[in-house]
CSV table of C-alpha atoms and ligand atoms in Angstrom, one decimal:
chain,number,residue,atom,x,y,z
U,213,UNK,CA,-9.8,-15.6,30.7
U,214,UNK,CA,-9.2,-11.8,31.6
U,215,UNK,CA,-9.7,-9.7,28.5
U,216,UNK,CA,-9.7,-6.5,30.5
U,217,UNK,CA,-7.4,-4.4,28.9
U,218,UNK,CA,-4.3,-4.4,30.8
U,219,UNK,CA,-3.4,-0.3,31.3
U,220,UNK,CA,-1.3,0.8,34.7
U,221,UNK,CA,-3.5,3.8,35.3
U,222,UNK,CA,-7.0,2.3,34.6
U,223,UNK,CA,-8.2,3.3,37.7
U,224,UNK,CA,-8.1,7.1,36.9
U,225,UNK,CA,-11.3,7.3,36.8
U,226,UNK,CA,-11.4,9.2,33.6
U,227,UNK,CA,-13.8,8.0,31.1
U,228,UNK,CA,-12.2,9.9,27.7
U,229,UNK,CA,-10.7,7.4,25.4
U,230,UNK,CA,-7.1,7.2,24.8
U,231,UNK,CA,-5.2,8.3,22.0
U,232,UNK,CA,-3.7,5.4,19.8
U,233,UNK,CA,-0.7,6.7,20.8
U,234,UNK,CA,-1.1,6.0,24.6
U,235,UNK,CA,-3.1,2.7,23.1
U,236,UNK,CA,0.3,1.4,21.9
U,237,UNK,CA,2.3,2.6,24.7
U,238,UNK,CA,0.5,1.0,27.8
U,239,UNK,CA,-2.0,-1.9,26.6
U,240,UNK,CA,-1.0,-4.8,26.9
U,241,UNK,CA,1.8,-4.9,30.0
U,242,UNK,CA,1.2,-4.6,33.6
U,243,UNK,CA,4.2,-3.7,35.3
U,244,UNK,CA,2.5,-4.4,38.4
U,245,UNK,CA,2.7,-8.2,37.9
U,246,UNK,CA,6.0,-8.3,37.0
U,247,UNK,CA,7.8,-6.9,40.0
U,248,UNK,CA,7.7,-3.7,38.7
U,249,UNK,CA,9.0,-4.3,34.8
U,250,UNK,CA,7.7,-2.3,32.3
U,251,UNK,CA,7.6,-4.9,29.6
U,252,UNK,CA,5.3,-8.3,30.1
U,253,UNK,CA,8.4,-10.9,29.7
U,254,UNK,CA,8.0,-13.8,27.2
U,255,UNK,CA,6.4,-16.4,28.9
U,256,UNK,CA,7.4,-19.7,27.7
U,257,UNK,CA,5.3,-23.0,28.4
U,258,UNK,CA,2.9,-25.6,27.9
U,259,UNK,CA,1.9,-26.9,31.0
U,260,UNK,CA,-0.4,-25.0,33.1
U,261,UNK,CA,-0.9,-26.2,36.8
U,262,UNK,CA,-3.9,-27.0,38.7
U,263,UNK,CA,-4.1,-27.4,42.2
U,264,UNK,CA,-7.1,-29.1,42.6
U,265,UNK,CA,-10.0,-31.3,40.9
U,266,UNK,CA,-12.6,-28.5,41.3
U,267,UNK,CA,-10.0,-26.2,39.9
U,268,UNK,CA,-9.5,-29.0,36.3
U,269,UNK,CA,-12.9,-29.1,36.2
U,270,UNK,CA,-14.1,-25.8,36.5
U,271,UNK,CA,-11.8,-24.8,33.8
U,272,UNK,CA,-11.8,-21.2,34.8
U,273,UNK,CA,-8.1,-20.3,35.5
U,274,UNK,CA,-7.0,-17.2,33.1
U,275,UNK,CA,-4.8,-19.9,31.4
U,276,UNK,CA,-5.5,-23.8,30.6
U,277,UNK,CA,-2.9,-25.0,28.2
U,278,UNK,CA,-0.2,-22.7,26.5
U,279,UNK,CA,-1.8,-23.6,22.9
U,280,UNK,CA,-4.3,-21.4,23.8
U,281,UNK,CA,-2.2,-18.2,24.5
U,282,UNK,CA,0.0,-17.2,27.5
U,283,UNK,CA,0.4,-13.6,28.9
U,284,UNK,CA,2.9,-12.2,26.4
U,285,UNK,CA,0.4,-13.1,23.7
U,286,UNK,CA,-2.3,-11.8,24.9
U,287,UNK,CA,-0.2,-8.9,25.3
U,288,UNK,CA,0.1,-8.3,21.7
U,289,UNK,CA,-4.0,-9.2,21.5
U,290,UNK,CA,-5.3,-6.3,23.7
U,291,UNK,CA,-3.7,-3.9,22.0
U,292,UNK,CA,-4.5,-4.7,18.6
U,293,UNK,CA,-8.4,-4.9,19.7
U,294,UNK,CA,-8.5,-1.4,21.4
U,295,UNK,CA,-6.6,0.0,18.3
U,296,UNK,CA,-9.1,-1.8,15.6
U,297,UNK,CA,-12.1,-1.1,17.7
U,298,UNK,CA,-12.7,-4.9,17.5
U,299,UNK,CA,-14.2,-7.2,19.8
U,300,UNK,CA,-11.5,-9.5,20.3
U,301,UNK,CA,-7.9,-10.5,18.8
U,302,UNK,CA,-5.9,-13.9,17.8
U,303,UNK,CA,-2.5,-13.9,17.2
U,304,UNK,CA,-1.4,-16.6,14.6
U,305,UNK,CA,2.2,-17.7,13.2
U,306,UNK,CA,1.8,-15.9,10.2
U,307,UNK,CA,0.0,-12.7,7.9
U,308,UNK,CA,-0.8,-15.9,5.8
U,309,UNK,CA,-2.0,-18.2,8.8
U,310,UNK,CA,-4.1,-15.4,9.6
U,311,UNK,CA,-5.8,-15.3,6.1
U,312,UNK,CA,-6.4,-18.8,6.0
U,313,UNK,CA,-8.0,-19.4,9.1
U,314,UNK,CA,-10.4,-16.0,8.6
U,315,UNK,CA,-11.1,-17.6,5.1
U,316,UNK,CA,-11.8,-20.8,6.8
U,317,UNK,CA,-14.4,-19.5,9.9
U,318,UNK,CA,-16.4,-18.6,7.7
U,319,UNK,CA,-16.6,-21.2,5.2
U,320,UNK,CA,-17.6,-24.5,4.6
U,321,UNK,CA,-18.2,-27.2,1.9
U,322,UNK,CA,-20.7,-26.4,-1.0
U,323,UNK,CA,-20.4,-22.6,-0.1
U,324,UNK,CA,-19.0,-19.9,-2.5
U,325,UNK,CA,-16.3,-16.9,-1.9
U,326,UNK,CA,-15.3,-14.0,-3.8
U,327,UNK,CA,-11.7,-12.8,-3.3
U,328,UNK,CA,-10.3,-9.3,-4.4
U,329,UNK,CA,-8.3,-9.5,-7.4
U,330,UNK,CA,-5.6,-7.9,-6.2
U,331,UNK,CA,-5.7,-10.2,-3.2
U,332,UNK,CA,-2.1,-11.1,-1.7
U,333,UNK,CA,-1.2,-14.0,-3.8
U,334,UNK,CA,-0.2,-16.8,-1.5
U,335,UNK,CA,-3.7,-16.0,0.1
U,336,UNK,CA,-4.9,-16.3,-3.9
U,337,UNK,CA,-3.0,-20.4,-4.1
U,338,UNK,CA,-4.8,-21.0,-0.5
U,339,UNK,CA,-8.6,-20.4,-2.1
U,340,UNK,CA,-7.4,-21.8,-5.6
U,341,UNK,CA,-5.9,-24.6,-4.2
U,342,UNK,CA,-7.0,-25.7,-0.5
U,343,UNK,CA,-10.5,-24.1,-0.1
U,344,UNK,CA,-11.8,-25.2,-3.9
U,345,UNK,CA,-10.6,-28.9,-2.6
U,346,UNK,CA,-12.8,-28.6,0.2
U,347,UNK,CA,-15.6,-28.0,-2.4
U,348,UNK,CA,-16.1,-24.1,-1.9
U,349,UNK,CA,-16.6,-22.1,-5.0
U,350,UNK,CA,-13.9,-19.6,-5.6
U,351,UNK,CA,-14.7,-16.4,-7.5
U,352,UNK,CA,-12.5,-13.6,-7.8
U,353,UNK,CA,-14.1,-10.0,-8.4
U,354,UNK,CA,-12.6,-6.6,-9.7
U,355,UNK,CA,-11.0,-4.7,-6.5
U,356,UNK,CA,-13.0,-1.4,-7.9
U,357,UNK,CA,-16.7,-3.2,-8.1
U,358,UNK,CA,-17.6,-1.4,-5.0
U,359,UNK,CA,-21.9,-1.7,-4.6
U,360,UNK,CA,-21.6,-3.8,-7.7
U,361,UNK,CA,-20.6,-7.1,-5.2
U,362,UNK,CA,-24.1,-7.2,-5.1
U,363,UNK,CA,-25.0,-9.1,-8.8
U,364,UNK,CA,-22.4,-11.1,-7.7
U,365,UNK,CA,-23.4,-12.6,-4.9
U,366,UNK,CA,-25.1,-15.9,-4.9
U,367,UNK,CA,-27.1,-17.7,-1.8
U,368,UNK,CA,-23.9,-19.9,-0.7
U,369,UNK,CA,-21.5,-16.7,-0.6
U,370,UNK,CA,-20.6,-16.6,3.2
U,371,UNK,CA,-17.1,-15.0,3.0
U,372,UNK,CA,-16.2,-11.5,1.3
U,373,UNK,CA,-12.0,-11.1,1.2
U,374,UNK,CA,-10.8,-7.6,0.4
U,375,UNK,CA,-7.6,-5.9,0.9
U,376,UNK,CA,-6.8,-2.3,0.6
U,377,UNK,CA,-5.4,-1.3,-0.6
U,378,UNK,CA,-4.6,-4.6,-3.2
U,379,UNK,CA,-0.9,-5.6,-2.8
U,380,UNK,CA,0.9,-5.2,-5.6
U,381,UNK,CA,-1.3,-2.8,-7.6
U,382,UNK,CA,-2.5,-0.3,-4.9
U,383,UNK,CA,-6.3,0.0,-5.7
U,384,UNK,CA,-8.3,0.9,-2.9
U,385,UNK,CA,-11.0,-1.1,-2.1
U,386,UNK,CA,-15.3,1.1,-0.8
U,387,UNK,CA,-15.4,-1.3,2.4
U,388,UNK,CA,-18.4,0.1,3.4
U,389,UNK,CA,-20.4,-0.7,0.1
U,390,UNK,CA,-18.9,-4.3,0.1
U,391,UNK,CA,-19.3,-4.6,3.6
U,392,UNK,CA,-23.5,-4.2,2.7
U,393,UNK,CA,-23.3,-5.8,-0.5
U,394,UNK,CA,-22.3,-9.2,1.6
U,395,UNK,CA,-24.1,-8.5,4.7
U,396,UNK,CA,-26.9,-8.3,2.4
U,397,UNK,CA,-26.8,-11.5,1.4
U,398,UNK,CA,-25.7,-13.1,4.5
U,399,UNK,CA,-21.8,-13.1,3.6
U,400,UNK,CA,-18.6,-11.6,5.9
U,401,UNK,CA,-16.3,-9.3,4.7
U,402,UNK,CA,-12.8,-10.1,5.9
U,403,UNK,CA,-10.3,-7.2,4.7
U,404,UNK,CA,-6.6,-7.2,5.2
U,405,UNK,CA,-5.9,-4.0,6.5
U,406,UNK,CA,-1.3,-4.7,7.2
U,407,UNK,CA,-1.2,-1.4,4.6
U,408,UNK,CA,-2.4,1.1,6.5
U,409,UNK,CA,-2.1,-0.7,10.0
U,410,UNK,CA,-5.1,0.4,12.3
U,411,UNK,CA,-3.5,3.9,12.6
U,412,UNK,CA,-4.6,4.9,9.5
U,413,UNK,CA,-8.0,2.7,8.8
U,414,UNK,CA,-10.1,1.1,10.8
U,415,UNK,CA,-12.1,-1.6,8.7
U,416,UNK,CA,-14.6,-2.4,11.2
U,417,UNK,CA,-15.8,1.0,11.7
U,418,UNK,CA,-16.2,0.6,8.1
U,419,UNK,CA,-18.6,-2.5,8.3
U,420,UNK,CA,-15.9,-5.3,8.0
U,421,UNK,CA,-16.9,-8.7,10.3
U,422,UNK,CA,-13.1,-9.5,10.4
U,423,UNK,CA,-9.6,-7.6,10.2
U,424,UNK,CA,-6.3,-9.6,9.5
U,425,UNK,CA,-2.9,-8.1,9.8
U,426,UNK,CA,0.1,-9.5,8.5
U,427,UNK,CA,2.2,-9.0,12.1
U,428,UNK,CA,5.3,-9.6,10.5
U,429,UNK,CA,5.3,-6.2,8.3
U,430,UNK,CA,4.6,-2.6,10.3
U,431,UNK,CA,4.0,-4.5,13.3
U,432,UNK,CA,7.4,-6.3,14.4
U,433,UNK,CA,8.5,-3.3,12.4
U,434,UNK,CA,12.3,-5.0,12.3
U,435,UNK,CA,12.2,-8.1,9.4
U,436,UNK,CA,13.0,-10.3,12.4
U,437,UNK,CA,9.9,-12.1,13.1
U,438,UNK,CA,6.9,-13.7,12.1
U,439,UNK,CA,3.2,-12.9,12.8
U,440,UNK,CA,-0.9,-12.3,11.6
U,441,UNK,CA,-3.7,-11.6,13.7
U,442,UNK,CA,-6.9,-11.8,13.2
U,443,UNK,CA,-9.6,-9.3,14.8
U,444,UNK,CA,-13.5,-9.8,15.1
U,445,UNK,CA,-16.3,-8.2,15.6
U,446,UNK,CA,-18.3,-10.3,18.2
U,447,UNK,CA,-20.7,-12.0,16.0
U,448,UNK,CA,-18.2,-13.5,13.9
U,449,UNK,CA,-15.5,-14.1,17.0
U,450,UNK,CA,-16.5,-17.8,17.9
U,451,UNK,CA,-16.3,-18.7,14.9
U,452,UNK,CA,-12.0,-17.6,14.5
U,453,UNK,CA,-11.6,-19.1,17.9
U,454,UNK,CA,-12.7,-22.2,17.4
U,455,UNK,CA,-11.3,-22.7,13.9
U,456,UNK,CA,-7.5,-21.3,15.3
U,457,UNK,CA,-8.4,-24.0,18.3
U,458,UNK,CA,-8.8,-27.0,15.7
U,459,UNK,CA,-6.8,-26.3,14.0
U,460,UNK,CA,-4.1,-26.2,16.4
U,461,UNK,CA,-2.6,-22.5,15.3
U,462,UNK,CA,-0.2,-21.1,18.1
U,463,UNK,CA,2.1,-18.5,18.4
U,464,UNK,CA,5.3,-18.7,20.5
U,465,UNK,CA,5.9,-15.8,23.7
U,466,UNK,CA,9.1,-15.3,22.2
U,467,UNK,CA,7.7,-14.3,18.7
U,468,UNK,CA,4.7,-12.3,20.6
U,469,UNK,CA,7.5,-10.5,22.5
U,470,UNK,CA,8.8,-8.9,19.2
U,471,UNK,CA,5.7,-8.2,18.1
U,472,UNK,CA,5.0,-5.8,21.6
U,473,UNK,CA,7.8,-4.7,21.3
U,474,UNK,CA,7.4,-3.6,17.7
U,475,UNK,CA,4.0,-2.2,18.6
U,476,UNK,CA,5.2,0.1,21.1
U,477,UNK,CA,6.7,2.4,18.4
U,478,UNK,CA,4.3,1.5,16.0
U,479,UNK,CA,2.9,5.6,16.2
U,480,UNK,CA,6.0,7.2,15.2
U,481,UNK,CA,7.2,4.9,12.6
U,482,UNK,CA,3.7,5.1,10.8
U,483,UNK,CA,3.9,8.6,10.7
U,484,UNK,CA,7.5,8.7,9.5
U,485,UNK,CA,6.7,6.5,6.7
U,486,UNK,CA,3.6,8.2,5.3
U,487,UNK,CA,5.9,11.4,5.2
U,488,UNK,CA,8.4,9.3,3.3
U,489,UNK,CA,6.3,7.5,1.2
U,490,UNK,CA,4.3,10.2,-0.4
U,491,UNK,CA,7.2,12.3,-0.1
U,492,UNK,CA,9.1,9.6,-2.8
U,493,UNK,CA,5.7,9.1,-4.5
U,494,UNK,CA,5.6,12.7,-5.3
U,495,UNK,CA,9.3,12.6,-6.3
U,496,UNK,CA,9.0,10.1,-8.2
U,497,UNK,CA,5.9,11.5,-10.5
U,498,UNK,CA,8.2,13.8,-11.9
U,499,UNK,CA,10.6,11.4,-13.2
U,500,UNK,CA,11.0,11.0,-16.9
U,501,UNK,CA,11.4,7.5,-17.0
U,502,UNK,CA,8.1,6.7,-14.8
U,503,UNK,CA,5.0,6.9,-16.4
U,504,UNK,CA,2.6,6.0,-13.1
U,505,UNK,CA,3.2,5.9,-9.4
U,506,UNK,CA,0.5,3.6,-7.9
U,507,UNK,CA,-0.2,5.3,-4.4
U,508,UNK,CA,-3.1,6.7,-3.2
U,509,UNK,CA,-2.1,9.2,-1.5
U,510,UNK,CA,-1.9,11.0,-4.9
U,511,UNK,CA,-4.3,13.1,-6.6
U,512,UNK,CA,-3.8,11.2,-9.5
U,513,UNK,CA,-4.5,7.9,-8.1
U,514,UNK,CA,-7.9,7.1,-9.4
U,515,UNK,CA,-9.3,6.2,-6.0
U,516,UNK,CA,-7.8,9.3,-4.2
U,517,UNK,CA,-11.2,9.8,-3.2
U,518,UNK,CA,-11.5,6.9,-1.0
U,519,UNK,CA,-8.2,7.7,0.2
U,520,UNK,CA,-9.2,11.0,1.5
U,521,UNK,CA,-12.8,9.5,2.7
U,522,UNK,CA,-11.7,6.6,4.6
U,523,UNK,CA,-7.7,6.7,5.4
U,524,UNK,CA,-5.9,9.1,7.9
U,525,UNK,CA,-2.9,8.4,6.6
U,526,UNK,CA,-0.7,5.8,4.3
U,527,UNK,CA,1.7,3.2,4.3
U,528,UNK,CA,5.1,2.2,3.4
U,529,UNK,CA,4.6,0.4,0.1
U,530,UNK,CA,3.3,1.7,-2.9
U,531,UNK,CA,4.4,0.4,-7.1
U,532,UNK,CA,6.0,2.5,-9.9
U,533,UNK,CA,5.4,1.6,-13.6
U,534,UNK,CA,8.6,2.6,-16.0
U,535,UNK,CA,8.3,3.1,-19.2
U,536,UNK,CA,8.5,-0.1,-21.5
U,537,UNK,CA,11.9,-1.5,-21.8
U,538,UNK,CA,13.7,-5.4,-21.7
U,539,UNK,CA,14.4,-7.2,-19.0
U,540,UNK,CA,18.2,-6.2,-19.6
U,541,UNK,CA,17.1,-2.8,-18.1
U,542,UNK,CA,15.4,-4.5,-14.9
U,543,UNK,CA,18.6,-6.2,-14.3
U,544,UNK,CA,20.3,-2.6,-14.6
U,545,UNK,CA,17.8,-1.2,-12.3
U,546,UNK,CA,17.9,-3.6,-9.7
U,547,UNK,CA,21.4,-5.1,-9.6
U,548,UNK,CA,23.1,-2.5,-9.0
U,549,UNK,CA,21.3,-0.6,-6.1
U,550,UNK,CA,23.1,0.8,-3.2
U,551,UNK,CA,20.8,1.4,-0.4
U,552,UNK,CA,17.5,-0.3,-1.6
U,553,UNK,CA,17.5,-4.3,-1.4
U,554,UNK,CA,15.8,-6.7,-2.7
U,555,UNK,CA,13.7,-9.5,-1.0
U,556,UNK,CA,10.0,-10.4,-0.2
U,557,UNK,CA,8.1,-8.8,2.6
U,558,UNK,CA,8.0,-5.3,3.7
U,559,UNK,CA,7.6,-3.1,6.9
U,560,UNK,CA,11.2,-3.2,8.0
U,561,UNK,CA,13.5,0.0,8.6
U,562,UNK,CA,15.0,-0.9,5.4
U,563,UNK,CA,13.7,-0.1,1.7
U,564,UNK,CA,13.3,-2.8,-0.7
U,565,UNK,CA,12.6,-3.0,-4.3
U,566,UNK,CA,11.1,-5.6,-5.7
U,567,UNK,CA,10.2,-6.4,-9.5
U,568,UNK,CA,6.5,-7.4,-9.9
U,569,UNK,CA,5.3,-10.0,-12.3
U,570,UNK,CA,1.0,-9.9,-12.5
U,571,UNK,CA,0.8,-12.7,-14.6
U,572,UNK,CA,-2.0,-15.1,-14.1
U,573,UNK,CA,-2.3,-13.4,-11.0
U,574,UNK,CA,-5.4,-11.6,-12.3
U,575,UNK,CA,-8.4,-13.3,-13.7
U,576,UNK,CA,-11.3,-10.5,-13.1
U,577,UNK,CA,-9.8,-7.6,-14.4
U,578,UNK,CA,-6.6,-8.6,-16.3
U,579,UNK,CA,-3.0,-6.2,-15.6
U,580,UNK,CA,-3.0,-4.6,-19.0
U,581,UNK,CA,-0.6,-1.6,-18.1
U,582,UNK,CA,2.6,-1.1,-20.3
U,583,UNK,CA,6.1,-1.8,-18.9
U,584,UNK,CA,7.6,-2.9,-15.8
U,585,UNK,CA,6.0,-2.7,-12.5
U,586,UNK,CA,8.6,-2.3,-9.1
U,587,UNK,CA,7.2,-2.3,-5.9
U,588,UNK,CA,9.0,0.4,-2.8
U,589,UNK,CA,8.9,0.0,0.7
U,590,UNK,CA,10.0,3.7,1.6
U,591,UNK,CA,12.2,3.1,4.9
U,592,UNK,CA,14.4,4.7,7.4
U,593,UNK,CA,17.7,6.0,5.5
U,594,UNK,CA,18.5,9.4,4.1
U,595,UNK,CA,15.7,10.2,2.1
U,596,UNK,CA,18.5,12.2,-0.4
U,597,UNK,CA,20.3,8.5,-0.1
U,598,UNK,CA,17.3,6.6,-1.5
U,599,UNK,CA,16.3,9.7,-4.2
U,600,UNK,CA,19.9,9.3,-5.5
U,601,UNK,CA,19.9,5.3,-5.3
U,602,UNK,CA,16.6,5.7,-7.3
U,603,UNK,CA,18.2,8.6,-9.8
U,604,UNK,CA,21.4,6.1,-10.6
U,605,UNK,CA,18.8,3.2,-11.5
U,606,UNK,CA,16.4,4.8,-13.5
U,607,UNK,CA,19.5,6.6,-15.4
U,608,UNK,CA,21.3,2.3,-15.7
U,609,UNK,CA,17.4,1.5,-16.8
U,610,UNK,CA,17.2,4.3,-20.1
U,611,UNK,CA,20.6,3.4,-21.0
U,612,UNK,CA,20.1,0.0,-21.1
U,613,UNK,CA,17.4,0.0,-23.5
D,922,PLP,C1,3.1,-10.3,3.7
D,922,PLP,C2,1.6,-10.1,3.6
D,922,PLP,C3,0.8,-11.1,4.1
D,922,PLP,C4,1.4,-12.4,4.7
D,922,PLP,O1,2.2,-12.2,5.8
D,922,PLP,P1,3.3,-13.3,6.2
D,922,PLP,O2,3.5,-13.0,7.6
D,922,PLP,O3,4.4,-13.1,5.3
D,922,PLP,O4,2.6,-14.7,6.1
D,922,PLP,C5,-0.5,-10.9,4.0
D,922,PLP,N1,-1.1,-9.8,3.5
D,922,PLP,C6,-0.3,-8.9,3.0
D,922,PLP,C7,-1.0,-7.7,2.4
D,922,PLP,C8,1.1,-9.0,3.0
D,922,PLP,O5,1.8,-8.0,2.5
C-alpha cells in the first residue's frame, strides 16, 4: 500500500518542509489521477479486483478489500500524519471508536490503565465498563499529577490516556513528564489532542506513542459528519492496525470526503477561533456574574504555563463558572438564547452552550467548585451578536435568583 504522501509538486526537488498550511491544502489528493480534479472523489466499494492468481496471492495491489481503506480515506490519513508528525494514520467511525480501539492496542487482560480524570466521559463508561470486563484494572489519576504518574504506576500499566486539555474542565495536561513517567515503566501514553487539533500541539513531539482526534469536531468543521483517527508513532502502529482490522472498524468514502474536505480549511478556521475564543474568554472575565473562565489561554488559568510552553495556539471550547444560583436561573440562561444553541459536540461554525454536570464524573480529584459550570464553543457569528446573546443571559440568570 502507497503511503507516499500524495502532493502535486513533490517532484520540486526542494527539501524544506511545508508549512501546515500548504500541508492541509495539497496532501492527500492527486489531481493527476483523477483526470485532472482537484479533489480525490469518494470512492465507494467493497470489492477490489484481481486479475490474476499471482496477483491474489501476492497480496500487493495498493488496495485488497474496501474494509481496509480506499483512496478517499487514505486521503484524509496522509494529511493528518504529516501534520502530527506521526508515523502513520487510521481513520475510524468515530472520536469515540478512535478511543476505544487506542485503549484497546495496547491492552490486554490482567493489565492495568490509568485514565485522566477529566477524560471525555463516554471514553470514561468504555474503561469503567468494557475494558474492566475484560479484566484490566482501571485507575483514574489527577489531570495535574504531571511527574507524579510515576508512584502510580504499577508492572501491568501498559496504557497512559490523557487529554488536554480535559473536556469539560480545561486543565492542561505536562505530556512530556507523563509521556516518561509511562515509558518508564513500559506503558503508552495515548492523548486526545481534537482541542487544539495538530495546528496548535503536536503530542508526539511531546513523547506521546499515540494521538486520537475526534474527526467529527474541528476537523469536518460543519456538525455534518462523523469521524476519529488515530495516529502512531511506528513502534506502537502494528499494534492500532491490527486491533482496527479485528475488529472490523471502517469508515465510509463518503464520510472521509467531508472530512478532506473540512481539513482543507482547517488553517484559517483554527486561527479564527483562537482569536474568538480568547477574545470571549477575556470578555467574559470581566463579567459580574462569572466568577472563573476555564481557558488556558489566560493568565489566570493555573496551567497558563504549559499553555505558553507547549501550545501555539487554542481551541474553540473553553467553560465558565457563574456564580451560585438554582436551576431556575440555568433554565433562564439557556432557554432563552438567540444565537448560541444547545446540543452535544463542538467544532461546528455555530456556538453552543451547554450546561455541565461533573457529578460522579470525577473520582481522583472530586469537582468541588461553587455554582454552575456552561461549556462555549466560540463560533462564526458576529462576535457583538454572541457578547450581547451572552449579556441578555447572564442579566435572565441574576434575576432569576
Ligand atoms: C466529542 C469528543 C470525542 C468523541 O468524538 P465522537 O466523534 O463524538 O465520537 C472524543 N474526545 C473529545 C475530547 C471530544 O470532545
Amino acid at each position: 500500500m502507497s503511503r507516499e504522501p500524495m502532493m502535486n509538486d513533490e517532484q520540486s526537488g526542494s527539501t524544506q518542509r511545508p508549512s501546515v498550511e500548504t500541508i492541509l491544502t495539497h496532501y492527500g489528493r492527486n489531481p493527476e489521477d483523477q483526470f485532472g480534479f482537484v479533489n480525490t472523489p469518494v470512492y465507494r466499494g467493497s470489492t477490489v479486483l484481481f486479475k490474476t492468481l499471482a496477483d491474489i496471492e501476492a497480496q500487493e495491489q495498493r488496495f485488497l478489500y474496501g474494509r481496509a481503506g480506499n483512496p478517499t480515506t487514505e486521503s484524509v490519513e496522509a494529511v493528518v500524519t504529516e501534520l502530527e508528525g506521526a508515523y502513520r494514520t487510521r481513520l475510524l467511525p468515530s472520536g469515540l471508536s478512535a478511543i476505544t480501539v487506542a485503549l484497546l492496542s495496547c491492552l490486554k487482560g490482567g493489565d492495568d490503565v490509568l485514565v485522566t480524570d477529566s477524560a471525555y466521559e463516554p471514553g470514561r463508561k468504555f474503561a469503567d465498563g468494557f475494558l474492566a470486563r475484560m479484566g484490566i484494572s482501571v485507575r483514574y489519576y489527577d489531570p495535574r499529577i504531571g511527574a507524579g504518574l510515576a508512584e502510580l504506576m504499577r508492572p501491568s500499566t501498559r496504557a497512559v490516556l490523557a487529554e488536554s486539555p480535559g473536556s469539560l474542565t480545561f486543565e492542561l495536561q505536562d505530556i512530556p513528564a507523563l509521556a516518561d513517567a509511562a515509558h518508564a515503566g513500559g506503558a503508552r501514553l495515548i492523548v486526545d489532542n481534537s482541542w487544539a487539533s495538530p495546528l496548535f500541539l503536536q503530542p508526539i513531539k511531546l513523547g506521546a506513542d499515540l494521538v486520537v482526534h475526534a474527526g467529527t469536531k474541528m476537523f469536518v468543521g460543519h456538525s455534518d459528519a462523523f469521524a476519529g483517527t488515530i495516529s502512531a508513532t511506528e513502534e506502537a502502529w502494528p499494534d492500532v492496525e491490527a486491533n482496527r482490522a479485528a475488529l472490523g472498524f471502517f469508515t465510509s468514502g463518503d464520510d472521509a470526503f467531508l472530512v478532506a474536505r473540512g481539513l482543507r480549511t482547517l488553517a484559517i478556521r483554527m486561527k479564527e477561533h483562537n482569536e474568538r475564543s480568547v477574545a470571549m474568554a477575556q470578555w467574559l472575565e470581566q463579567q459580574p456574574e462569572v466568577t472563573k473562565v476555564l481557558h488556558p489561554a489566560l493568565p489566570s488559568h493555573p496551567d497558563h504555563w504549559l499553555f505558553k510552553r507547549d501550545f501555539t495556539g487554542s481551541g474553540s471550547l473553553f467553560s465558565i463558572l457563574l456564580a451560585p444560583a438554582p436551576r431556575a436561573s440555568v433554565a433562564a440562561f439557556l432557554d432563552q438564547m438567540r444565537i448560541f444553541t444547545m446540543g452535544y459536540s463542538w467544532g461546528g461554525y455555530e456556538s453552543l452552550c451547554l450546561p455541565v454536570k461533573l457529578g460522579k464524573n470525577r473520582t481522583a480529584r472530586p469537582w468541588t467548585e461553587e455554582g454552575n459550570l456552561f461549556r462555549l464553543h466560540i463560533g462564526f457569528e458576529g462576535m457583538e451578536d454572541l457578547k450581547a446573546d451572552l449579556a441578555d443571559a447572564m442579566a435572565r440568570y441574576a434575576e432569576a435568583r
